[in-house]
Coordinates of C-alpha atoms in Angstrom, one line a residue:
M25 CA 0.0 0.0 0.0
F26 CA 2.8 2.5 0.9
S27 CA 4.8 1.8 -2.3
T28 CA 1.7 2.2 -4.5
E29 CA 1.1 5.7 -3.0
W30 CA 4.7 6.7 -3.7
K31 CA 4.5 5.4 -7.2
Y32 CA 1.4 7.6 -7.7
V33 CA 3.2 10.7 -6.3
F34 CA 6.2 10.2 -8.7
K35 CA 4.0 9.6 -11.7
T36 CA 1.8 12.7 -11.0
K37 CA 3.9 15.8 -11.6
G38 CA 1.5 18.1 -9.8
M39 CA 1.5 16.0 -6.7
L40 CA 5.3 15.9 -6.6
K41 CA 5.4 19.8 -6.8
I42 CA 2.9 20.1 -3.9
I43 CA 4.9 17.7 -1.7
L44 CA 8.2 19.5 -2.5
G45 CA 6.5 22.9 -1.8
I46 CA 5.2 21.6 1.5
L47 CA 8.7 20.4 2.4
L48 CA 10.7 23.4 1.1
V49 CA 8.6 26.4 2.4
P50 CA 9.2 25.6 6.1
T51 CA 12.8 24.8 5.4
F52 CA 13.4 28.2 3.8
Y53 CA 11.6 29.9 6.6
A54 CA 13.7 28.1 9.2
V55 CA 16.9 28.9 7.4
I56 CA 16.1 32.6 7.1
F57 CA 14.8 32.9 10.6
L58 CA 17.9 31.1 12.1
A59 CA 20.3 33.2 10.0
S60 CA 18.7 36.4 11.4
M61 CA 19.0 35.2 15.0
W62 CA 22.3 33.4 14.7
D63 CA 24.6 36.2 15.9
P64 CA 22.5 39.1 17.1
Y65 CA 25.4 41.0 18.6
G66 CA 27.8 40.6 15.6
S67 CA 26.7 43.7 13.8
I68 CA 26.3 46.1 16.7
K69 CA 29.5 47.9 15.7
H70 CA 27.6 49.2 12.6
L71 CA 24.7 50.5 14.7
P72 CA 24.6 54.3 14.5
V73 CA 24.2 55.9 17.9
G74 CA 24.1 59.7 18.5
I75 CA 25.6 61.2 21.7
V76 CA 24.2 64.6 22.7
N77 CA 26.4 66.2 25.3
S78 CA 24.5 68.9 27.2
D79 CA 26.8 68.8 30.2
I80 CA 28.0 72.0 31.7
P81 CA 31.5 71.6 33.2
I82 CA 32.0 72.6 36.9
V83 CA 34.9 73.8 38.9
K84 CA 35.6 72.2 42.2
G85 CA 38.7 73.4 44.1
H86 CA 41.2 74.4 41.4
K87 CA 40.1 71.8 38.9
T88 CA 37.5 71.9 36.1
Y89 CA 35.5 68.7 35.7
S90 CA 33.9 68.1 32.3
L91 CA 32.7 64.5 32.7
G92 CA 30.1 64.7 29.9
K93 CA 32.9 65.7 27.5
K94 CA 35.1 62.8 28.8
L95 CA 32.2 60.3 28.5
T96 CA 31.4 61.5 25.0
H97 CA 35.0 61.2 23.9
Q98 CA 35.3 57.7 25.3
L99 CA 32.1 56.6 23.6
V100 CA 33.0 58.1 20.2
N101 CA 36.4 56.4 20.4
N102 CA 34.8 53.1 21.4
H103 CA 34.2 50.8 18.4
D104 CA 31.6 48.6 20.0
A105 CA 29.0 50.7 18.2
D106 CA 29.1 53.6 15.7
F107 CA 28.9 56.4 18.2
K108 CA 28.7 59.9 16.8
Q109 CA 28.6 63.2 18.6
V110 CA 25.7 65.3 17.5
N111 CA 23.7 68.3 18.8
K112 CA 20.1 67.9 19.9
S113 CA 18.4 69.1 16.7
V114 CA 20.6 66.9 14.5
A115 CA 19.8 63.9 16.8
K116 CA 16.1 64.5 16.6
K117 CA 16.2 64.8 12.8
S118 CA 18.5 61.8 12.4
L119 CA 16.2 59.7 14.6
K120 CA 13.2 60.7 12.6
D121 CA 14.9 60.0 9.3
G122 CA 16.2 56.6 10.5
K123 CA 19.9 57.6 10.3
L124 CA 20.4 57.0 14.0
Y125 CA 19.2 54.0 15.9
M126 CA 19.1 55.8 19.2
A127 CA 20.4 59.0 20.9
I128 CA 22.0 59.2 24.3
T129 CA 21.6 62.6 25.9
I130 CA 24.0 63.6 28.7
P131 CA 22.1 66.1 30.8
K132 CA 23.3 69.6 31.8
N133 CA 23.9 68.6 35.4
F134 CA 25.9 65.4 34.6
S135 CA 29.3 66.6 36.0
K136 CA 27.7 68.2 39.0
E137 CA 25.6 65.2 39.9
A138 CA 28.5 62.8 39.3
L139 CA 30.8 64.7 41.6
H140 CA 28.1 64.8 44.3
L141 CA 27.5 61.0 44.3
D142 CA 27.3 59.6 47.7
P143 CA 26.8 55.9 48.2
R144 CA 24.4 56.5 51.0
A145 CA 22.3 58.9 49.0
K146 CA 19.2 57.6 47.3
R147 CA 19.1 60.1 44.4
P148 CA 18.7 58.7 40.9
F149 CA 21.4 59.4 38.3
T150 CA 20.0 60.0 34.8
L151 CA 21.1 59.4 31.2
I152 CA 18.4 60.0 28.7
I153 CA 18.3 57.3 26.0
I154 CA 15.9 57.8 23.1
P155 CA 15.5 54.7 20.8
M156 CA 14.4 55.2 17.2
L157 CA 11.3 53.1 17.8
V158 CA 9.8 55.6 20.2
L159 CA 10.1 58.4 17.7
V160 CA 8.6 56.3 14.9
L161 CA 5.6 55.6 17.2
L162 CA 5.2 59.3 18.0
R163 CA 5.0 60.4 14.3

């Protein structure tokens, strides 16, 4: 009984095409899906990220602290992602146009708050990260 069914499938061209389609479509889907998920962190270095430094340097004692500038410099020279220093308006436009994946904004009081960090204090420390997806949803 089983061999007669296979003989019928091989003799009928339309039936063979249907069976091949049933087998190949899920196979192609699985290969494409697995290829997209295989190395999710492998291409992060090509991910464009904008850095907006709004930090105002502060003077403490006889030394000037510009921690926002230092952080921006370290991120731009870091090759884990494609960090670019931009201003606020360029960051908003680039996010809207899809040229940046996200923007990290260093707030005005970054150096001041960082120098006043106390392990016993319960104050939050803030970096503003705006992913592209949020701006796309707000359009």
